[in-house]
PDB file of C-alpha atoms in Angstrom:
ATOM      1  CA  MET U   2       0.000   0.000   0.000  1.00 40.00           C
ATOM      2  CA  ILE U   3       2.826   2.378   0.786  1.00 46.00           C
ATOM      3  CA  SER U   4       4.394   1.857  -2.627  1.00 51.00           C
ATOM      4  CA  MET U   5       1.080   2.631  -4.392  1.00 48.00           C
ATOM      5  CA  THR U   6       0.748   5.850  -2.394  1.00 48.00           C
ATOM      6  CA  TYR U   7       4.333   6.718  -3.215  1.00 49.00           C
ATOM      7  CA  LEU U   8       3.783   6.036  -6.921  1.00 47.00           C
ATOM      8  CA  LEU U   9       0.639   8.140  -7.115  1.00 49.00           C
ATOM      9  CA  THR U  10       2.404  10.961  -5.253  1.00 49.00           C
ATOM     10  CA  ALA U  11       5.317  10.718  -7.680  1.00 48.00           C
ATOM     11  CA  LEU U  12       2.877  10.758 -10.582  1.00 47.00           C
ATOM     12  CA  LEU U  13       1.271  13.988  -9.426  1.00 45.00           C
ATOM     13  CA  THR U  14       4.589  15.551  -8.509  1.00 48.00           C
ATOM     14  CA  GLY U  15       5.931  14.709 -11.952  1.00 48.00           C
ATOM     15  CA  LEU U  16       3.425  17.013 -13.527  1.00 44.00           C
ATOM     16  CA  GLY U  17       4.820  19.943 -11.585  1.00 45.00           C
ATOM     17  CA  LEU U  18       1.590  21.849 -12.076  1.00 40.00           C
ATOM     18  CA  ALA U  19       1.145  23.176  -8.572  1.00 42.00           C
ATOM     19  CA  ALA U  20       4.771  24.281  -8.346  1.00 43.00           C
ATOM     20  CA  ASN U  21       4.407  26.484 -11.420  1.00 47.00           C
ATOM     21  CA  MET U  22       1.171  28.212 -10.424  1.00 47.00           C
ATOM     22  CA  PRO U  23       0.290  30.503  -7.544  1.00 50.00           C
ATOM     23  CA  ALA U  24      -1.674  28.729  -4.814  1.00 49.00           C
ATOM     24  CA  THR U  25      -4.836  30.673  -5.640  1.00 52.00           C
ATOM     25  CA  GLN U  26      -4.765  29.401  -9.237  1.00 62.00           C
ATOM     26  CA  ALA U  27      -3.505  25.864  -8.645  1.00 61.00           C
ATOM     27  CA  ALA U  28      -5.902  23.153  -9.664  1.00 71.00           C
ATOM     28  CA  PRO U  29      -5.332  19.450  -9.217  1.00 74.00           C
ATOM     29  CA  PRO U  30      -4.654  17.585 -12.444  1.00 79.00           C
ATOM     30  CA  GLY U  31      -7.302  15.337 -13.893  1.00 84.00           C
ATOM     31  CA  MET U  32      -6.501  11.697 -13.214  1.00 90.00           C
ATOM     32  CA  HIS U  33      -8.004   8.884 -15.230  1.00 92.00           C
ATOM     33  CA  TYR U  34      -7.373   5.176 -14.925  1.00 92.00           C
ATOM     34  CA  ALA U  35      -8.308   1.812 -16.365  1.00 95.00           C
ATOM     35  CA  TRP U  36      -7.475  -1.720 -15.292  1.00 94.00           C
ATOM     36  CA  GLN U  37      -7.676  -5.231 -16.654  1.00 95.00           C
ATOM     37  CA  VAL U  38      -6.740  -8.770 -15.576  1.00 97.00           C
ATOM     38  CA  LEU U  39      -4.549 -10.563 -18.123  1.00 96.00           C
ATOM     39  CA  GLY U  40      -2.966 -13.981 -18.523  1.00 97.00           C
ATOM     40  CA  ILE U  41       0.629 -12.704 -18.452  1.00 97.00           C
ATOM     41  CA  ASP U  42       3.316 -12.450 -15.796  1.00 97.00           C
ATOM     42  CA  THR U  43       4.718  -9.268 -14.258  1.00 97.00           C
ATOM     43  CA  ALA U  44       7.793  -9.164 -16.505  1.00 97.00           C
ATOM     44  CA  GLN U  45       5.650  -9.400 -19.655  1.00 97.00           C
ATOM     45  CA  CYS U  46       3.300  -6.745 -18.296  1.00 98.00           C
ATOM     46  CA  LEU U  47       6.147  -4.314 -17.577  1.00 98.00           C
ATOM     47  CA  SER U  48       7.691  -4.929 -20.990  1.00 97.00           C
ATOM     48  CA  GLN U  49       4.399  -4.269 -22.789  1.00 97.00           C
ATOM     49  CA  ALA U  50       3.790  -1.203 -20.617  1.00 98.00           C
ATOM     50  CA  SER U  51       7.221   0.234 -21.445  1.00 98.00           C
ATOM     51  CA  GLN U  52       6.572  -0.294 -25.148  1.00 97.00           C
ATOM     52  CA  ALA U  53       3.159   1.384 -24.864  1.00 98.00           C
ATOM     53  CA  LEU U  54       4.687   4.428 -23.127  1.00 98.00           C
ATOM     54  CA  GLU U  55       7.419   4.660 -25.776  1.00 97.00           C
ATOM     55  CA  SER U  56       4.847   4.384 -28.569  1.00 97.00           C
ATOM     56  CA  GLN U  57       3.201   7.555 -27.269  1.00 97.00           C
ATOM     57  CA  GLY U  58       6.484   9.464 -27.028  1.00 97.00           C
ATOM     58  CA  LEU U  59       6.584   9.590 -23.226  1.00 98.00           C
ATOM     59  CA  GLU U  60       9.990  10.016 -21.585  1.00 97.00           C
ATOM     60  CA  PRO U  61      10.751   7.259 -19.054  1.00 96.00           C
ATOM     61  CA  MET U  62      10.774   8.582 -15.494  1.00 95.00           C
ATOM     62  CA  GLN U  63      10.373   5.543 -13.234  1.00 93.00           C
ATOM     63  CA  ASN U  64      10.742   1.784 -13.483  1.00 95.00           C
ATOM     64  CA  ASP U  65      10.649  -0.702 -10.602  1.00 95.00           C
ATOM     65  CA  ALA U  66       9.539  -4.248  -9.826  1.00 96.00           C
ATOM     66  CA  THR U  67       5.816  -3.591 -10.362  1.00 97.00           C
ATOM     67  CA  SER U  68       5.453  -0.309 -12.237  1.00 98.00           C
ATOM     68  CA  VAL U  69       6.754   1.866 -15.033  1.00 98.00           C
ATOM     69  CA  ALA U  70       5.969   5.510 -15.722  1.00 98.00           C
ATOM     70  CA  GLY U  71       6.619   8.128 -18.377  1.00 98.00           C
ATOM     71  CA  ARG U  72       5.897  11.777 -18.958  1.00 97.00           C
ATOM     72  CA  SER U  73       5.840  14.621 -21.413  1.00 96.00           C
ATOM     73  CA  ASP U  74       5.605  18.345 -20.758  1.00 94.00           C
ATOM     74  CA  THR U  75       1.865  18.126 -20.147  1.00 94.00           C
ATOM     75  CA  VAL U  76       1.025  14.584 -19.089  1.00 96.00           C
ATOM     76  CA  THR U  77       2.267  11.772 -16.839  1.00 97.00           C
ATOM     77  CA  ALA U  78       1.273   8.123 -17.196  1.00 98.00           C
ATOM     78  CA  MET U  79       1.986   5.069 -15.066  1.00 98.00           C
ATOM     79  CA  PHE U  80       1.350   1.350 -15.475  1.00 98.00           C
ATOM     80  CA  VAL U  81       1.170  -0.835 -12.359  1.00 98.00           C
ATOM     81  CA  CYS U  82       1.423  -4.627 -12.788  1.00 98.00           C
ATOM     82  CA  ILE U  83       0.426  -6.883  -9.891  1.00 97.00           C
ATOM     83  CA  GLU U  84       0.644 -10.644 -10.329  1.00 96.00           C
ATOM     84  CA  SER U  85      -1.993 -12.346  -8.173  1.00 94.00           C
ATOM     85  CA  GLN U  86      -1.316 -15.905  -9.362  1.00 93.00           C
ATOM     86  CA  PRO U  87       1.352 -17.317 -11.640  1.00 94.00           C
ATOM     87  CA  ALA U  88       0.791 -15.711 -15.045  1.00 94.00           C
ATOM     88  CA  ILE U  89      -2.349 -13.839 -13.917  1.00 97.00           C
ATOM     89  CA  THR U  90      -1.629 -10.121 -13.643  1.00 97.00           C
ATOM     90  CA  THR U  91      -3.802  -7.104 -12.969  1.00 97.00           C
ATOM     91  CA  VAL U  92      -2.559  -4.128 -14.953  1.00 98.00           C
ATOM     92  CA  MET U  93      -3.661  -0.586 -14.187  1.00 98.00           C
ATOM     93  CA  VAL U  94      -2.853   2.487 -16.236  1.00 98.00           C
ATOM     94  CA  VAL U  95      -3.152   5.914 -14.607  1.00 97.00           C
ATOM     95  CA  VAL U  96      -2.892   9.123 -16.631  1.00 97.00           C
ATOM     96  CA  ALA U  97      -2.741  12.610 -15.142  1.00 96.00           C
ATOM     97  CA  SER U  98      -2.855  15.915 -16.985  1.00 95.00           C
ATOM     98  CA  ASP U  99      -4.247  19.403 -16.544  1.00 93.00           C
ATOM     99  CA  SER U 100      -6.345  18.667 -19.650  1.00 93.00           C
ATOM    100  CA  ASP U 101      -9.019  16.012 -19.188  1.00 93.00           C
ATOM    101  CA  GLU U 102      -9.343  15.626 -22.961  1.00 93.00           C
ATOM    102  CA  GLN U 103      -5.622  15.002 -23.343  1.00 94.00           C
ATOM    103  CA  ALA U 104      -5.555  12.573 -20.393  1.00 95.00           C
ATOM    104  CA  LEU U 105      -8.505  10.570 -21.705  1.00 95.00           C
ATOM    105  CA  ALA U 106      -7.078  10.446 -25.240  1.00 96.00           C
ATOM    106  CA  LEU U 107      -3.711   9.260 -23.935  1.00 97.00           C
ATOM    107  CA  ARG U 108      -5.334   6.664 -21.688  1.00 97.00           C
ATOM    108  CA  GLU U 109      -7.168   5.199 -24.674  1.00 97.00           C
ATOM    109  CA  ALA U 110      -4.019   5.296 -26.849  1.00 97.00           C
ATOM    110  CA  LEU U 111      -2.045   3.506 -24.118  1.00 97.00           C
ATOM    111  CA  LYS U 112      -4.744   0.856 -23.762  1.00 96.00           C
ATOM    112  CA  GLN U 113      -4.621   0.229 -27.507  1.00 96.00           C
ATOM    113  CA  ALA U 114      -0.796   0.167 -27.571  1.00 96.00           C
ATOM    114  CA  PHE U 115      -0.657  -2.235 -24.630  1.00 94.00           C
TER     115      PHE U 115
END
C-alpha cells in the first residue's frame, strides 16, 4: 500500500503543475485510470507497458519491480502490474494531466498500444 501511495504521489509531482502556479490558481490535475486482468506475468506486463509508453512518445521517469511511468511536458502516465497468481496479472494504467481531454485520449491510446 505504501508503494502505491508513493507512486501516485510521484505521478502527481511529476506534472509539476502546482509548483508552477500561484496557490490561488492551482488546480489538481485530472486523473483517469483503467485496469484489466490478463494472462501474463509481471515481466511481460512491464515490458508491454514500457513499449506502450514509448509508442506515445513519453519520456521514461520511473521503473521498478511492479510499475513503469513516463511523462511529457503536459502529461504523466503510469502502469502498475500486480501478479496475483502465476501468469495472472492485474494491470492498471493511470494518466494525469491538466487537460481532461488530453488525459482521456492518452489513456485510450495507451490501452490500444498495450
